[in-house]
CSV table of C-alpha atoms in Angstrom, one decimal:
chain,number,residue,atom,x,y,z
A,1,TYR,CA,1.3,-14.3,25.6
A,2,ASP,CA,-2.3,-14.9,24.2
A,3,VAL,CA,-3.8,-11.8,23.4
A,4,SER,CA,-7.6,-12.1,24.1
A,5,ASN,CA,-10.3,-10.6,21.5
A,6,SER,CA,-11.1,-8.0,24.0
A,7,SER,CA,-7.8,-6.6,24.3
A,8,GLY,CA,-6.8,-8.0,21.2
A,9,ALA,CA,-8.8,-5.9,18.6
A,10,ALA,CA,-7.8,-3.8,15.9
A,11,GLY,CA,-6.6,-0.3,16.7
A,12,ASN,CA,-5.7,-1.5,20.6
A,13,PHE,CA,-1.9,-1.3,21.9
A,14,ILE,CA,0.2,-4.4,23.8
A,15,ASP,CA,3.7,-4.5,24.9
A,16,ALA,CA,5.1,-7.8,25.7
A,17,GLU,CA,7.1,-10.3,24.4
A,18,CYS,CA,5.9,-12.4,21.4
A,19,THR,CA,7.3,-15.3,20.2
A,20,GLN,CA,3.9,-16.0,17.6
A,21,LEU,CA,0.8,-14.0,16.2
A,22,VAL,CA,-1.9,-16.1,15.7
A,23,ASP,CA,-5.0,-13.6,14.6
A,24,SER,CA,-8.5,-14.0,13.8
A,25,PHE,CA,-8.2,-13.7,10.3
A,26,ILE,CA,-6.3,-16.6,8.1
A,27,TYR,CA,-2.9,-15.2,8.8
A,28,ASN,CA,-0.3,-16.6,11.4
A,29,LYS,CA,2.9,-15.2,11.8
A,30,THR,CA,6.6,-15.3,14.0
A,31,PRO,CA,8.3,-12.1,14.7
A,32,LEU,CA,11.6,-11.0,13.5
A,33,VAL,CA,12.3,-9.6,17.1
A,34,THR,CA,10.6,-11.2,20.0
A,35,ALA,CA,10.8,-9.2,22.6
A,36,PRO,CA,10.7,-5.5,21.1
A,37,SER,CA,10.9,-1.8,23.5
A,38,GLY,CA,7.7,0.0,23.6
A,39,SER,CA,4.4,-0.9,22.6
A,40,ARG,CA,2.8,-1.6,19.1
A,41,GLN,CA,-1.0,-1.2,17.7
A,42,ILE,CA,-2.6,-4.1,16.6
A,43,GLN,CA,-3.4,-3.7,12.7
A,44,PRO,CA,-5.9,-5.8,10.8
A,45,PRO,CA,-5.8,-6.7,6.9
A,46,LEU,CA,-6.7,-4.0,4.7
A,47,SER,CA,-9.8,-3.4,3.6
A,48,GLY,CA,-11.7,-0.5,1.5
A,49,ASN,CA,-10.4,3.0,0.2
A,50,TYR,CA,-7.1,4.2,1.9
A,51,THR,CA,-5.8,8.0,0.9
A,52,ILE,CA,-2.5,8.4,0.6
A,53,GLY,CA,-1.0,11.6,0.5
A,54,VAL,CA,0.9,14.0,3.3
A,55,THR,CA,-2.8,14.3,5.1
A,56,GLY,CA,-4.0,10.9,3.9
A,57,ASP,CA,-4.4,7.6,5.9
A,58,PHE,CA,-0.8,7.2,4.5
A,59,PRO,CA,1.2,9.2,3.4
A,60,THR,CA,3.3,8.0,0.3
A,61,LEU,CA,2.1,5.2,-1.8
A,62,THR,CA,5.5,3.1,-0.9
A,63,GLN,CA,4.1,3.3,2.4
A,64,ALA,CA,0.3,2.0,1.7
A,65,LEU,CA,2.0,-1.3,-0.2
A,66,GLY,CA,4.4,-2.4,2.4
A,67,SER,CA,1.4,-2.0,4.7
A,68,LEU,CA,-0.2,-4.3,2.2
A,69,SER,CA,2.6,-6.9,1.4
A,70,SER,CA,2.3,-7.1,5.8
A,71,LEU,CA,-1.1,-7.1,6.4
A,72,GLY,CA,-2.2,-8.9,3.1
A,73,ALA,CA,-6.2,-8.0,2.3
A,74,VAL,CA,-9.3,-9.2,3.7
A,75,GLY,CA,-11.6,-7.5,1.2
A,76,PRO,CA,-11.0,-5.0,-2.2
A,77,VAL,CA,-8.5,-2.1,-1.3
A,78,THR,CA,-8.1,1.5,-3.0
A,79,PHE,CA,-5.4,3.4,-2.3
A,80,SER,CA,-6.7,6.8,-3.2
A,81,LEU,CA,-4.1,9.5,-4.5
A,82,ILE,CA,-4.8,12.9,-3.3
A,83,ASP,CA,-2.2,14.9,-3.0
A,84,ALA,CA,-0.8,17.3,-6.6
A,85,ASN,CA,2.3,15.5,-6.8
A,86,TYR,CA,4.7,12.4,-4.4
A,87,PRO,CA,8.5,13.8,-3.8
A,88,SER,CA,9.0,11.6,-1.4
A,89,GLU,CA,7.9,8.0,-2.9
A,90,VAL,CA,11.0,6.0,-3.1
A,91,PHE,CA,11.5,4.6,-6.8
A,92,PRO,CA,10.3,2.1,-8.1
A,93,ILE,CA,7.1,1.9,-6.7
A,94,ASN,CA,6.9,-2.0,-5.8
A,95,ILE,CA,3.8,-3.5,-6.0
A,96,THR,CA,4.1,-7.5,-4.7
A,97,SER,CA,2.0,-10.0,-3.8
A,98,TYR,CA,0.2,-10.0,-0.7
A,99,PRO,CA,-1.5,-12.0,1.9
A,100,GLY,CA,-5.3,-12.6,0.7
A,101,MET,CA,-4.5,-11.5,-3.2
A,102,SER,CA,-7.5,-12.3,-5.1
A,103,SER,CA,-9.8,-11.0,-8.0
A,104,VAL,CA,-12.2,-10.5,-5.1
A,105,ASN,CA,-9.8,-8.3,-2.8
A,106,ALA,CA,-7.9,-6.8,-5.7
A,107,LEU,CA,-6.1,-3.9,-5.6
A,108,THR,CA,-6.5,-0.2,-7.6
A,109,ILE,CA,-4.6,3.0,-7.5
A,110,ARG,CA,-6.0,5.6,-9.0
A,111,PRO,CA,-6.6,9.4,-8.4
A,112,ASP,CA,-9.3,10.5,-5.6
A,113,ALA,CA,-12.2,12.1,-7.0
A,114,SER,CA,-11.4,15.4,-5.6
A,115,ALA,CA,-8.1,15.1,-7.3
A,116,SER,CA,-7.6,16.2,-11.3
A,117,ASN,CA,-4.0,16.2,-11.4
A,118,VAL,CA,-2.0,14.1,-10.1
A,119,LEU,CA,2.2,14.1,-11.1
A,120,ILE,CA,4.1,11.1,-9.7
A,121,GLN,CA,7.4,11.5,-11.2
A,122,ASN,CA,10.5,9.5,-11.4
A,123,THR,CA,13.7,10.7,-10.5
A,124,ASN,CA,15.8,7.8,-9.7
A,125,ILE,CA,17.3,7.6,-13.0
A,126,SER,CA,18.3,3.6,-13.4
A,127,SER,CA,14.5,2.2,-12.9
A,128,GLY,CA,10.4,2.8,-14.0
A,129,VAL,CA,7.9,4.5,-11.8
A,130,PHE,CA,6.1,1.2,-10.8
A,131,VAL,CA,7.9,-2.3,-10.7
A,132,VAL,CA,4.7,-5.3,-10.5
A,133,ASN,CA,6.4,-8.1,-9.2
A,134,GLY,CA,4.4,-11.4,-8.2
A,135,ALA,CA,1.0,-9.2,-7.7
A,136,LYS,CA,-2.2,-9.7,-9.5
A,137,TYR,CA,-5.1,-8.4,-10.1
A,138,VAL,CA,-3.9,-4.6,-9.7
A,139,THR,CA,-5.4,-1.5,-11.1
A,140,ILE,CA,-3.9,1.5,-12.1
A,141,ASP,CA,-6.9,3.8,-13.0
A,142,GLY,CA,-6.0,7.2,-14.2
A,143,ARG,CA,-9.7,8.7,-13.8
A,144,PRO,CA,-10.3,10.6,-10.7
A,145,GLY,CA,-12.6,8.6,-8.1
A,146,GLY,CA,-12.9,6.0,-10.5
A,147,LEU,CA,-15.3,7.8,-13.1
A,148,GLY,CA,-15.5,9.2,-16.3
A,149,THR,CA,-13.4,9.7,-19.2
A,150,THR,CA,-10.9,12.4,-17.7
A,151,ARG,CA,-7.3,11.3,-17.4
A,152,GLY,CA,-6.2,12.4,-13.8
A,153,LEU,CA,-3.2,10.9,-13.0
A,154,HIS,CA,0.0,11.4,-14.9
A,155,LEU,CA,3.6,8.9,-14.7
A,156,VAL,CA,6.7,10.5,-15.7
A,157,ASN,CA,9.9,8.7,-15.9
A,158,PHE,CA,13.0,10.2,-16.1
A,159,ALA,CA,15.4,6.7,-16.2
A,160,LEU,CA,18.3,7.7,-18.4
A,161,ALA,CA,17.5,4.0,-20.3
A,162,ASN,CA,14.8,2.6,-21.7
A,163,PHE,CA,13.0,1.2,-18.7
A,164,PRO,CA,9.2,1.1,-18.8
A,165,VAL,CA,6.6,3.1,-16.7
A,166,VAL,CA,5.3,0.3,-15.5
A,167,SER,CA,7.1,-3.3,-15.4
């Protein structure tokens, strides 16, 4: 199945059998399911600022990082935390390598400029909050909007053993 540039633009929907996906970026993929039911939205690699929270671009960091791992990046990516807390996270929050990962396409996680007291509280007693696994060029910046010296991100770990907050 050949999706032309006019119908294969990001945001469009397709419904077809697919045995290989070749896009205009640098990623070629073979789908695990070649005849899925229903339509799918075409999503480009990530680049820019994405809000994380109930009303954001992604409801959780877990989902945002999953999209980054599968879609990759073609520019710097910032995940801005907009909620006061994140009770729906799956711990540990895994930060893995992603297609396009480089010093130019770096990942930053930080509170949004409008968020002053963000809490990520791990309730899993057998892990840390974040696990960095194969990823490089990752910054967890506690300053709202990445500016000033105010600490606006609080990471709390209730693990029973000596699990670090970030490992």
